[in-house]
Every structure is written in C-alpha cells, then in structure tokens.
Amino acid sequence: MTVTATSVGQPDQAQPETAPRSRAARLLRLVPAAAAALSGVLLYVSFPPRTLWWLALPALAVFGWVLRGRSWKAGLGLGYLFGLGFLLPLLVWTGVEVGPGPWLALVVIEAVFVALVGAGVAAVSRLPGWPVWAAAVWIAGEAARARVPFNGFPWGKIAFGQADGVFLPLAAVGGTPVLGFAVVLCGFGLYETVRLAVERRRGAAVRRPVAAVALLSLALPVAAAVAARPLVSDAAEDGTVTVALIQGNVPRAGLGFNDQRRAVLDYHARETERLAAEVRAGTVAKPDFVLWPENSSDIDPFANPDAWAVIDGAAKAIGVPISVGGVVARDGKLLNEQILWDPEKGPVDTYDKRQIQPFGEYLPLRSLLDAINEDWTSMVRQDFSRGSEPGVFTMDGARVGLATCYEAAFDWAVRDTVTDGAQMISVPSNNATFDRSEMTYQQLAMSRIRAVEHSRTVTVPVTSGVSAIIMPDGRITQRTGMFVADSLVQEVPLRSSKTPATQLGILPEMALLLVAAGGVGWAVGAGVRGRRAGDV
C-alpha cells in the first residue's frame, strides 16, 4: 500500500488545532463558576458602608443566568461559589481579633445555605414564572440561616443591604422577608427580561405570558415599594421626648479592652457629666433620659460599690434616668444586662439579653474548640445566660424597647418589644471588639431597616462608634465618629401605631416558605414524570 505525503502529514496538522480548542472549551466551562463567585462579590459591594444598594440587582441577575436550566447538583456547587464570593468579604470582621480561623469556618458553614439555595433555584428555573419561585427559595434559605445552627446567624440578609434603596418601604409591609423577596425577584426578573429581549432580537419567538411574567417580576417590586411609601412616617403620634446617647469610647480597641473595664465605665460617666455641665450652661437641651451602650459597665454594680457609686453619680449629675449596659452575675448566672438607673432610686428595672452571640458570649462545642485552640476558649471563660422576657423600659413616661446589639439582626427580638408596647427602640451595642471594620456600618443599616419595619425611632448608643439617632423613616439625623467620646441629644417622635409588618409577624415569611416548597415540589415532580416518560 502506498502512503502519500499528504496522508502522513494530516495527523500532525490536526493536533495543534485541537489543543487550543480543548483549552478554550475548558475555559468556557469555568465561566459559570467564575461568574457565580464574582456576582457574589458584587452583592457584597452593594452592602454598607457603601450606598450602592442597586448593585444587588445585577448581582442577582448574573446569579440567575448562571443557574437557569442547570441541574440541582450544578446549582449546589455554583451556589456555594456565590456564597463564598459574598460572605468571605462581608464577614471578614469576625476575624479581626481572633485570626482567620473562625472567620473562614463561619463562612464555610454559612455558604452551605447559599449552596442549597442555588440547588433550589436551579430546580425551579425550568418552571413557568420561575423568578417568583426562585425568589421565594432565596428567602427560604435566609429563614433557615437565621435559625440554625446555634440559633442562627442572619447577617447578610438581602434586606440589610437596602437601607438606602427604593425598596425600603416594603420593610413596613412584611419585614425583612418581604423586602428581601422584592429585591431578589427584581434581580431575577432583570435577568429574565434581558434573556427574552436577546432571544427576540435573534428572531426566536417569545410567548406573551412568559414575557409578561418577566416584566412583572422586574416592575412589580418597584411599584409595590412606591405604593408602600405612605406606611413610612416620622410623625409624632404620642408626643416627643428629648433623648441623649452617650458614647464614652474605650481605652483601646480589641478584646483586651475588657481588662480596662473600669476605665470604660469612667469614660461613660465622664461624658455624661460633661453633658450635664452643658445642660446647666444652657448650651444643650436637657434630655428626658439618657442611653448608655452595651458593656458600658463591665463591672457588676450590684456586686461592686465603686461601680455603683460611679453610675449613681452620673445619674444624679444629669438628673434623669439612664439605661446602663452592664455585665451582671446573679444566681450563678452571667448576664448581659441593661439596667434602668433612676437618679433618686438607683436601679429600678433590668433587661437581660436573650439572643446571645455564639462564640462571643457563649461557646458551643467548648470541649472540641479547647482541643483545637485554647486561646479561643480562654476568651469566653464563662458562658452568658439568656434572658427570657422582652425588654421595655418606662423612661420619663416613654416606653423604650431594648434590642441589645446582636439582637437587632433577628426579626423576633425587635418585633416583640413593639408588640409589648415600645414607642421607640434602642439598640445599645459594643463594637469596639471589631475595631474600624465594616461591622458597625452593617449593624447600623439593620437598625435603619428596623426603624421602617416598625415605624419607630431607633437609637444606637455604641461604646466606640458609630452611635446614631434614626427616625422612623430610616433617616440618620445624627451620628458620631468612631473611637471618639461624644454625645448626641435630640428631640424624637414617639409612635404607637403598628405597621402591617409588626402585626403580621412571621406570617409573610411562612407564606414565602410555602411558595418555595411548592415550587421545589413542582420541579421535583416534573423531573420524575419526565424520567418516567423517557423510560417508556
């Protein structure tokens, strides 16, 4: 047999063409993974302290593009990458003082919930009206993350990135679940609208019902937010009070500042006495009551006469009640407590923090963590105990609801102060542990959402900043800097009406969970029927 030169040369010529093509194919397969991770980063950029709330929409649109039409297994992996892209930078503050280990562990666990959301969105993405089902699946993932493990960690809810956005009034309709649902629906609707527009431009037929659902998914959330605007008001329904917030500052940032807890107490007393001098001089209006932050007295005043004397002296100097954040040992329990201190009677009421922070105020799996790193367990030598009753102080006739720091992230912990009669809300906090990280701004945004959700003035007294006064419409009217001693004094409205969100409580979230379950169930059933038809 004769072999020609041409036939011999053919394999050598084909190989260099095949290699670039295979490399290009491999790179193309990486595009969805890269897009998932980068869209997660884009969602992070939409969160405070930046005011780029609208970036959540393209971030979710890209996430929808990545997931649509894929298997649930692919959705699981892509969702995990999205979760890592979002949560790694968002929660970096959790490692400020304890190193990267706890931060990375938290993100790895929390991203699992986003992975499950990815699997659910991929599953429902083949259904008619899929943006609605997919947005409900997202809220179901947030609901799960807010409850487990260790009583949940709601940080990073979509709603908490929308304090400056057009969707904010929806918080008054159904709280963070409805606000978050609207944003996610709009994001997925944006992708679906663009997808159908591209298909139509290419000459493909687009059915009217499909186009209508896409456009409604994009437009209805915005229209609903505009319609909800009348629910947002800062009118004084029960008169006004003049409130003072004290930010005493700390000797230095970090966990070690607790070793100087007497100095922290002295700083807050000194700032209160400075304010009292300004009141006597007539340069500042006299407040009706004063709010100190969480951990402003880490020395138990009930067990230490010197701490009692310092607080009592500050209360007598200003001449009005003070809410003091203390660490109190009582009946063998360690409590993170707010103490209502009357200038004449001393302590007259208390509120014990109910939603305590895992790995900060108590250690789950203490023996395991001790085996891994003794330094972590030494930071929390004794676990705090939980309170059992909502906190509402009567201060100069005003009913002030209390949600201490971490509690502001939990829907129930703020709502039940309002249902218990609060006319305004205070969120005493201690962010000194997290230095100058974004944590304080993320938490401040939560308080702005709560103000609109329940139509209440919200005050945020913080040991080292940022302390702020927030109107019932979510506006910050005064704020301090970080790591400075300062005080804020302002007349604020008292309100007693209840928004739909306050009245409905958990019902909107439960309804969205049922929608999510229905969508996933439909998708699973359709898949099973399809496989059976294929077998036949």
Short mmCIF file of N, CA, C and O in Angstrom, two decimals, residues 39-56 85-93 155-156 158-165 436-446 448-449 476 479:
data_model
loop_
_atom_site.label_atom_id
_atom_site.label_comp_id
_atom_site.label_asym_id
_atom_site.label_seq_id
_atom_site.Cartn_x
_atom_site.Cartn_y
_atom_site.Cartn_z
N SER A 39 -20.30 37.40 40.98
CA SER A 39 -21.59 38.02 41.29
C SER A 39 -21.83 38.05 42.80
O SER A 39 -22.47 38.97 43.31
N GLY A 40 -21.28 37.06 43.52
CA GLY A 40 -21.33 37.12 44.98
C GLY A 40 -20.56 38.31 45.52
O GLY A 40 -21.01 39.00 46.45
N VAL A 41 -19.39 38.56 44.95
CA VAL A 41 -18.60 39.74 45.35
C VAL A 41 -19.37 41.01 45.05
O VAL A 41 -19.38 41.97 45.85
N LEU A 42 -20.04 41.05 43.90
CA LEU A 42 -20.82 42.23 43.53
C LEU A 42 -21.95 42.48 44.53
O LEU A 42 -22.23 43.62 44.89
N LEU A 43 -22.57 41.40 45.00
CA LEU A 43 -23.62 41.55 46.02
C LEU A 43 -23.02 42.14 47.30
O LEU A 43 -23.63 43.01 47.94
N TYR A 44 -21.84 41.68 47.68
CA TYR A 44 -21.16 42.25 48.86
C TYR A 44 -20.93 43.75 48.69
O TYR A 44 -21.14 44.53 49.63
N VAL A 45 -20.52 44.17 47.52
CA VAL A 45 -20.23 45.58 47.27
C VAL A 45 -21.49 46.43 47.44
O VAL A 45 -21.41 47.63 47.75
N SER A 46 -22.67 45.82 47.28
CA SER A 46 -23.92 46.57 47.43
C SER A 46 -24.24 46.87 48.89
O SER A 46 -25.13 47.67 49.17
N PHE A 47 -23.53 46.25 49.84
CA PHE A 47 -23.84 46.39 51.26
C PHE A 47 -23.08 47.57 51.87
O PHE A 47 -22.06 48.01 51.35
N PRO A 48 -23.59 48.09 53.03
CA PRO A 48 -22.90 49.17 53.74
C PRO A 48 -21.49 48.76 54.14
O PRO A 48 -21.24 47.57 54.30
N PRO A 49 -20.58 49.74 54.26
CA PRO A 49 -20.84 51.18 54.32
C PRO A 49 -21.07 51.86 52.98
O PRO A 49 -21.30 53.07 52.93
N ARG A 50 -20.99 51.13 51.89
CA ARG A 50 -21.27 51.71 50.58
C ARG A 50 -22.79 51.90 50.43
O ARG A 50 -23.58 51.19 51.04
N THR A 51 -23.19 52.82 49.60
CA THR A 51 -24.61 53.07 49.36
C THR A 51 -24.99 52.60 47.95
O THR A 51 -25.87 53.18 47.31
N LEU A 52 -24.35 51.55 47.50
CA LEU A 52 -24.57 51.03 46.14
C LEU A 52 -25.60 49.90 46.17
O LEU A 52 -25.42 48.85 45.57
N TRP A 53 -26.73 50.15 46.85
CA TRP A 53 -27.77 49.12 47.03
C TRP A 53 -28.24 48.52 45.73
O TRP A 53 -28.60 47.34 45.67
N TRP A 54 -28.26 49.30 44.67
CA TRP A 54 -28.78 48.86 43.37
C TRP A 54 -27.92 47.78 42.73
O TRP A 54 -28.39 47.04 41.84
N LEU A 55 -26.66 47.63 43.18
CA LEU A 55 -25.81 46.58 42.63
C LEU A 55 -26.31 45.18 42.97
O LEU A 55 -25.92 44.20 42.34
N ALA A 56 -27.20 45.09 43.96
CA ALA A 56 -27.80 43.78 44.28
C ALA A 56 -28.57 43.24 43.09
O ALA A 56 -28.63 42.01 42.88
N GLY A 85 -18.15 34.07 47.51
CA GLY A 85 -17.85 35.41 46.99
C GLY A 85 -18.52 36.50 47.78
O GLY A 85 -17.97 37.59 47.95
N PHE A 86 -19.71 36.22 48.30
CA PHE A 86 -20.48 37.19 49.06
C PHE A 86 -20.03 37.27 50.51
O PHE A 86 -19.73 38.35 51.05
N LEU A 87 -19.93 36.13 51.16
CA LEU A 87 -19.73 36.10 52.62
C LEU A 87 -18.28 36.26 53.05
O LEU A 87 -18.03 36.77 54.15
N LEU A 88 -17.34 35.83 52.24
CA LEU A 88 -15.93 35.98 52.64
C LEU A 88 -15.58 37.45 52.92
O LEU A 88 -15.05 37.76 53.99
N PRO A 89 -15.86 38.37 52.01
CA PRO A 89 -15.56 39.78 52.34
C PRO A 89 -16.55 40.39 53.33
O PRO A 89 -16.17 41.25 54.13
N LEU A 90 -17.82 39.96 53.29
CA LEU A 90 -18.82 40.56 54.17
C LEU A 90 -18.51 40.31 55.63
O LEU A 90 -18.72 41.18 56.48
N LEU A 91 -18.01 39.12 55.95
CA LEU A 91 -17.82 38.71 57.34
C LEU A 91 -16.37 38.73 57.78
O LEU A 91 -16.03 38.16 58.82
N VAL A 92 -15.51 39.39 57.04
CA VAL A 92 -14.10 39.39 57.39
C VAL A 92 -13.86 40.00 58.78
O VAL A 92 -12.87 39.66 59.46
N TRP A 93 -14.76 40.85 59.22
CA TRP A 93 -14.62 41.48 60.54
C TRP A 93 -14.65 40.47 61.68
O TRP A 93 -14.16 40.76 62.78
N TRP A 155 -26.94 37.52 59.58
CA TRP A 155 -26.09 38.55 58.96
C TRP A 155 -26.03 38.30 57.44
O TRP A 155 -25.84 37.18 57.00
N GLY A 156 -26.18 39.35 56.67
CA GLY A 156 -26.10 39.20 55.22
C GLY A 156 -27.45 38.98 54.55
O GLY A 156 -27.50 38.68 53.36
N ILE A 158 -30.50 39.87 52.42
CA ILE A 158 -30.59 40.84 51.34
C ILE A 158 -31.18 42.16 51.84
O ILE A 158 -30.73 43.25 51.47
N ALA A 159 -32.17 42.09 52.70
CA ALA A 159 -32.84 43.29 53.20
C ALA A 159 -31.87 44.25 53.87
O ALA A 159 -32.03 45.47 53.80
N PHE A 160 -30.84 43.71 54.54
CA PHE A 160 -29.94 44.56 55.31
C PHE A 160 -29.01 45.39 54.43
O PHE A 160 -28.28 46.25 54.93
N GLY A 161 -29.02 45.15 53.13
CA GLY A 161 -28.24 45.96 52.21
C GLY A 161 -29.05 47.04 51.53
O GLY A 161 -28.56 47.73 50.63
N GLN A 162 -30.33 47.21 51.96
CA GLN A 162 -31.25 48.08 51.22
C GLN A 162 -31.69 49.31 52.00
O GLN A 162 -32.72 49.91 51.68
N ALA A 163 -30.94 49.71 53.02
CA ALA A 163 -31.36 50.85 53.85
C ALA A 163 -31.42 52.15 53.05
O ALA A 163 -32.16 53.07 53.43
N ASP A 164 -30.67 52.25 51.96
CA ASP A 164 -30.68 53.47 51.15
C ASP A 164 -31.45 53.30 49.85
O ASP A 164 -31.44 54.18 48.99
N GLY A 165 -32.12 52.15 49.68
CA GLY A 165 -32.71 51.82 48.40
C GLY A 165 -34.18 52.16 48.26
O GLY A 165 -34.87 52.48 49.24
N ARG A 436 -12.13 49.13 63.43
CA ARG A 436 -12.75 50.04 62.46
C ARG A 436 -13.31 49.29 61.24
O ARG A 436 -13.37 49.84 60.14
N SER A 437 -13.70 48.07 61.43
CA SER A 437 -14.20 47.25 60.34
C SER A 437 -15.59 47.71 59.90
O SER A 437 -16.20 48.59 60.50
N GLU A 438 -16.10 47.06 58.85
CA GLU A 438 -17.41 47.40 58.32
C GLU A 438 -18.55 46.91 59.20
O GLU A 438 -19.70 47.25 58.96
N MET A 439 -18.24 46.13 60.21
CA MET A 439 -19.28 45.54 61.04
C MET A 439 -20.23 46.60 61.60
O MET A 439 -21.46 46.44 61.57
N THR A 440 -19.69 47.68 62.12
CA THR A 440 -20.53 48.68 62.76
C THR A 440 -21.50 49.32 61.77
O THR A 440 -22.64 49.64 62.11
N TYR A 441 -21.08 49.49 60.50
CA TYR A 441 -21.94 50.07 59.49
C TYR A 441 -23.01 49.07 59.04
O TYR A 441 -24.15 49.46 58.75
N GLN A 442 -22.64 47.81 58.97
CA GLN A 442 -23.62 46.78 58.64
C GLN A 442 -24.72 46.72 59.71
O GLN A 442 -25.91 46.61 59.40
N GLN A 443 -24.30 46.79 60.96
CA GLN A 443 -25.27 46.74 62.05
C GLN A 443 -26.13 48.00 62.09
O GLN A 443 -27.33 47.94 62.38
N LEU A 444 -25.54 49.13 61.78
CA LEU A 444 -26.30 50.38 61.74
C LEU A 444 -27.39 50.31 60.67
O LEU A 444 -28.51 50.79 60.87
N ALA A 445 -27.07 49.69 59.53
CA ALA A 445 -28.06 49.53 58.47
C ALA A 445 -29.23 48.66 58.93
O ALA A 445 -30.39 48.91 58.58
N MET A 446 -28.93 47.63 59.72
CA MET A 446 -30.01 46.80 60.27
C MET A 446 -30.97 47.65 61.11
O MET A 446 -32.20 47.49 61.01
N ARG A 448 -31.61 50.76 60.78
CA ARG A 448 -32.39 51.61 59.88
C ARG A 448 -33.56 50.82 59.29
O ARG A 448 -34.67 51.33 59.15
N ILE A 449 -33.31 49.56 58.94
CA ILE A 449 -34.38 48.70 58.44
C ILE A 449 -35.44 48.51 59.52
O ILE A 449 -36.66 48.58 59.26
N ILE A 476 -30.90 58.75 59.15
CA ILE A 476 -30.00 59.05 60.26
C ILE A 476 -29.92 60.56 60.39
O ILE A 476 -29.49 61.26 59.47
N ARG A 479 -25.09 61.34 64.04
CA ARG A 479 -24.21 60.19 64.22
C ARG A 479 -22.86 60.68 64.74
O ARG A 479 -22.48 61.84 64.53
#
